[in-house]
């Protein structure tokens, strides 16, 4: 099995595009190391290559140049050591909550007994007790989100990738789920990589925030978040360090296009 | 009008409930009024024959057809021919269903393979099943086997096309989720491909069964010595027009019933989020 930290080594990605000369340079010379057990967020304006980068770590997209490694091994495709929470959850609408959560466990070839134990554990963790036999369309948005968390965590991956997991939720549900996710991460010891548009979300959750800039997609800055853990929810409104970092990230994101125009 | 005839001592409650009942009945009749088109047409036909507007030898009236139907049924011929046709469709359609669903789903997911095999399908599709009858007789002789072949051939295309389209249209996200968790092809087929394509595959099967039913009659007209197609062909040679029409009526009714059955089956199976 592959193990160890993730390293993204001088990666570029150009999408061919439908028309001639329609090629899009989605990522340009991106280098980034992600430590084991780290909570890392990627933030940036639309089209700066966040999803592309995440899909590359997942193994869905191959770099045009450069390489993504797990430990010493180059990532060549998707693997159960890295699971993903997809944009809009991508739950299977024909499977019950329990079967959705069990999907990765079936893929791993676990026995029925092992599956049932694990599903029960993650149903508890995601506070879905009593909803095991429901279909996704019978759940609220927040509950679907928790099924998606449970499905990603159940097969016990080392790295959990999340593409704007809270984008479709109202701000109250969003805050509550961020806190739950943080608690899960703290207990799990897993590496979490989160793509988001939301500065507060990135700040509240992460050890580091990667700020990206568009055209071509690249890393602008990496901001360390020195806030102590465990983090309490009122950090968001009270803490002066939090507020200062929020202002800094805001400025970075809003100044983002200017340096590239100067070049 | 009848209320005025009632004695003054009658309980008003009874009157109102009876009134309600009759309005309910009237509403039910009104809701079903579109179904009256068929009996109305039959009556018109009957009348036209009786009044001598049309030739009774070429257009025997519904009453004569009903009588022929009764004769055929009591002689037992109708039942044995019906059973022969239905059994043939059962065999031919089952074979087509298995092959067409698996091939359609497989080609829908394997575009490289589809590139080679799809042209063959597209070239064979326009050849009507009728055009296959001579070669079917040369290959299989007379009886059940050419009929099975022709039914399977006819039913294949609608089933295949629907399965193929559904598999091709499978949203990429679901494929990604399956790949992300490292699902085997068996798990992918069982828990992703089949449930995702099921509604459209069932529609294809329903259309395919209908096509199979039209094919069995065509096959039996020429290459068989039993079945409803054979029955109407024999009735033609003896110039019993009312028997020909009686046979045709049965063919229509059975086809109608098959379609209804498949619709009910679809409704019962596909009760997921997409049907709501
Ligand atoms: N499969 C693809 N084919 C061609 N171009 C693509 C493809 N995927 C992404 N792109 C292009 O690459 C660039 C980066 O896209 P990407 O989806 O990674 O951005 P993003 O940062 O996730 O944006 P958003 O915040 O809107 O989700 C965009 O210009 C996009 O149009
Ligand atoms: Mg994106």
XYZ file of C-alpha atoms in Angstrom, chain B residues 40-243:
204
model
C -69.786 3.727 -30.124
C -67.697 2.916 -33.177
C -68.635 -0.763 -32.930
C -72.314 0.132 -32.750
C -71.977 2.390 -35.762
C -70.272 -0.411 -37.679
C -72.970 -2.881 -36.697
C -75.666 -0.454 -37.795
C -73.923 0.325 -41.084
C -73.850 -3.394 -41.960
C -77.450 -4.028 -40.895
C -78.734 -1.073 -42.923
C -76.766 -2.364 -45.903
C -74.326 0.551 -46.232
C -71.331 -1.820 -46.299
C -70.695 -5.279 -47.676
C -71.186 -7.819 -44.864
C -68.845 -10.316 -46.550
C -65.888 -7.936 -46.442
C -66.863 -6.157 -43.228
C -68.689 -8.713 -41.104
C -70.426 -6.873 -38.242
C -69.115 -7.027 -34.667
C -71.891 -9.440 -33.751
C -70.663 -11.928 -36.388
C -67.077 -11.481 -35.220
C -68.126 -12.120 -31.619
C -69.913 -15.254 -32.759
C -66.813 -16.425 -34.650
C -64.768 -15.726 -31.546
C -67.154 -17.791 -29.505
C -66.941 -20.668 -31.999
C -63.151 -20.567 -32.067
C -62.981 -20.471 -28.285
C -65.372 -23.350 -27.721
C -63.644 -25.466 -30.396
C -60.415 -24.946 -28.424
C -58.450 -23.727 -31.439
C -58.256 -20.177 -30.159
C -56.664 -21.253 -26.896
C -54.073 -23.553 -28.400
C -53.107 -20.960 -31.026
C -52.993 -18.200 -28.423
C -50.793 -20.364 -26.210
C -48.475 -21.151 -29.141
C -48.023 -17.469 -30.011
C -47.524 -16.320 -26.431
C -45.014 -19.092 -25.721
C -43.020 -18.213 -28.847
C -42.891 -14.567 -27.822
C -41.838 -15.628 -24.333
C -38.876 -17.584 -25.712
C -37.802 -15.160 -28.436
C -38.221 -12.078 -26.268
C -36.282 -13.582 -23.339
C -33.350 -14.419 -25.584
C -33.413 -10.918 -27.089
C -33.747 -9.258 -23.681
C -30.681 -10.982 -22.228
C -28.486 -10.358 -25.268
C -29.696 -6.824 -26.003
C -29.492 -5.539 -22.422
C -26.003 -6.918 -21.808
C -24.697 -5.836 -25.199
C -26.331 -2.397 -24.942
C -24.957 -1.705 -21.461
C -21.515 -3.036 -22.407
C -21.238 -0.984 -25.593
C -22.589 2.081 -23.813
C -19.707 1.892 -21.368
C -17.028 0.742 -23.832
C -16.921 3.321 -26.641
C -13.835 1.682 -28.172
C -15.792 -1.543 -28.689
C -18.932 0.357 -29.738
C -16.997 1.960 -32.577
C -16.523 -1.473 -34.138
C -19.869 -3.087 -33.384
C -22.310 -0.197 -33.747
C -22.032 0.016 -37.556
C -23.143 -3.635 -37.786
C -26.186 -2.911 -35.624
C -27.029 0.169 -37.674
C -26.775 -1.747 -40.928
C -28.970 -4.630 -39.801
C -31.586 -2.452 -38.102
C -33.262 -1.118 -41.292
C -33.838 -4.640 -42.646
C -37.444 -5.283 -41.677
C -38.229 -8.531 -39.902
C -40.496 -9.436 -42.845
C -37.412 -9.443 -45.064
C -35.820 -11.981 -42.730
C -38.654 -14.514 -43.066
C -37.349 -16.310 -46.195
C -33.860 -16.726 -44.800
C -35.288 -17.784 -41.422
C -37.224 -20.574 -43.160
C -34.115 -21.650 -45.086
C -32.093 -21.748 -41.886
C -34.593 -23.142 -39.432
C -37.380 -24.789 -41.442
C -40.963 -24.325 -40.257
C -42.336 -24.192 -36.715
C -41.078 -22.636 -33.510
C -37.462 -21.993 -34.375
C -37.831 -19.472 -37.211
C -40.438 -17.672 -35.077
C -38.080 -17.498 -32.088
C -35.388 -16.123 -34.358
C -37.638 -13.485 -35.924
C -39.099 -12.371 -32.581
C -35.658 -12.125 -31.006
C -34.429 -10.121 -33.976
C -37.364 -7.713 -33.846
C -37.250 -7.245 -30.079
C -33.479 -6.823 -30.025
C -33.263 -3.316 -31.481
C -35.527 -1.278 -29.178
C -34.100 -3.043 -26.125
C -30.524 -2.597 -27.298
C -30.941 1.068 -28.211
C -32.489 1.989 -24.886
C -29.882 0.087 -22.869
C -27.073 1.582 -24.956
C -28.355 5.149 -24.646
C -28.922 4.807 -20.914
C -25.443 3.404 -20.299
C -23.858 6.123 -22.403
C -25.757 8.839 -20.559
C -24.647 7.562 -17.137
C -23.507 10.723 -15.317
C -19.744 10.950 -15.057
C -19.933 11.743 -11.329
C -21.245 8.265 -10.548
C -18.406 6.700 -12.507
C -15.970 8.884 -10.592
C -17.423 7.945 -7.220
C -17.113 4.266 -8.118
C -13.523 4.719 -9.308
C -12.650 6.852 -6.286
C -13.640 4.058 -3.903
C -11.915 1.446 -6.054
C -15.097 -0.454 -6.946
C -14.648 -3.668 -8.941
C -16.515 -3.961 -12.241
C -18.944 -6.356 -10.568
C -19.822 -3.830 -7.865
C -20.015 -1.058 -10.463
C -22.422 -3.074 -12.609
C -24.619 -4.174 -9.685
C -24.824 -0.973 -7.663
C -24.244 1.763 -10.229
C -24.805 0.793 -13.862
C -27.904 -1.388 -13.511
C -29.850 0.787 -11.047
C -28.950 3.958 -12.951
C -30.112 2.584 -16.296
C -33.047 0.521 -15.033
C -35.878 2.947 -15.872
C -34.813 3.307 -19.483
C -33.952 -0.377 -19.850
C -37.476 -1.243 -18.680
C -38.932 1.151 -21.244
C -36.844 -0.595 -23.906
C -38.076 -3.990 -22.750
C -41.683 -2.819 -22.941
C -41.235 -1.536 -26.492
C -39.287 -4.686 -27.396
C -42.061 -6.956 -26.150
C -44.523 -5.028 -28.304
C -42.275 -5.452 -31.326
C -41.853 -9.142 -30.513
C -45.632 -9.550 -30.491
C -45.965 -7.995 -33.958
C -43.115 -10.213 -35.178
C -44.623 -13.479 -33.979
C -47.760 -12.853 -36.012
C -45.690 -12.044 -39.105
C -43.643 -15.206 -38.606
C -46.696 -17.389 -38.131
C -48.410 -16.084 -41.262
C -45.733 -17.748 -43.345
C -43.429 -20.054 -41.448
C -45.668 -21.824 -38.985
C -48.490 -24.325 -38.600
C -49.903 -22.955 -35.362
C -50.422 -19.665 -33.579
C -52.727 -16.692 -34.057
C -50.950 -15.660 -37.252
C -51.530 -19.141 -38.682
C -55.161 -19.006 -37.510
C -55.985 -15.858 -39.455
C -54.060 -17.078 -42.486
C -56.069 -20.338 -42.521
C -59.313 -18.406 -42.081
C -58.369 -16.382 -45.138
C -57.910 -19.482 -47.303
C -61.387 -20.644 -46.315
C -62.716 -17.087 -46.842
C -64.080 -16.820 -43.292
C -63.622 -13.095 -42.955
C -65.254 -12.928 -39.519
C -62.667 -15.432 -38.228
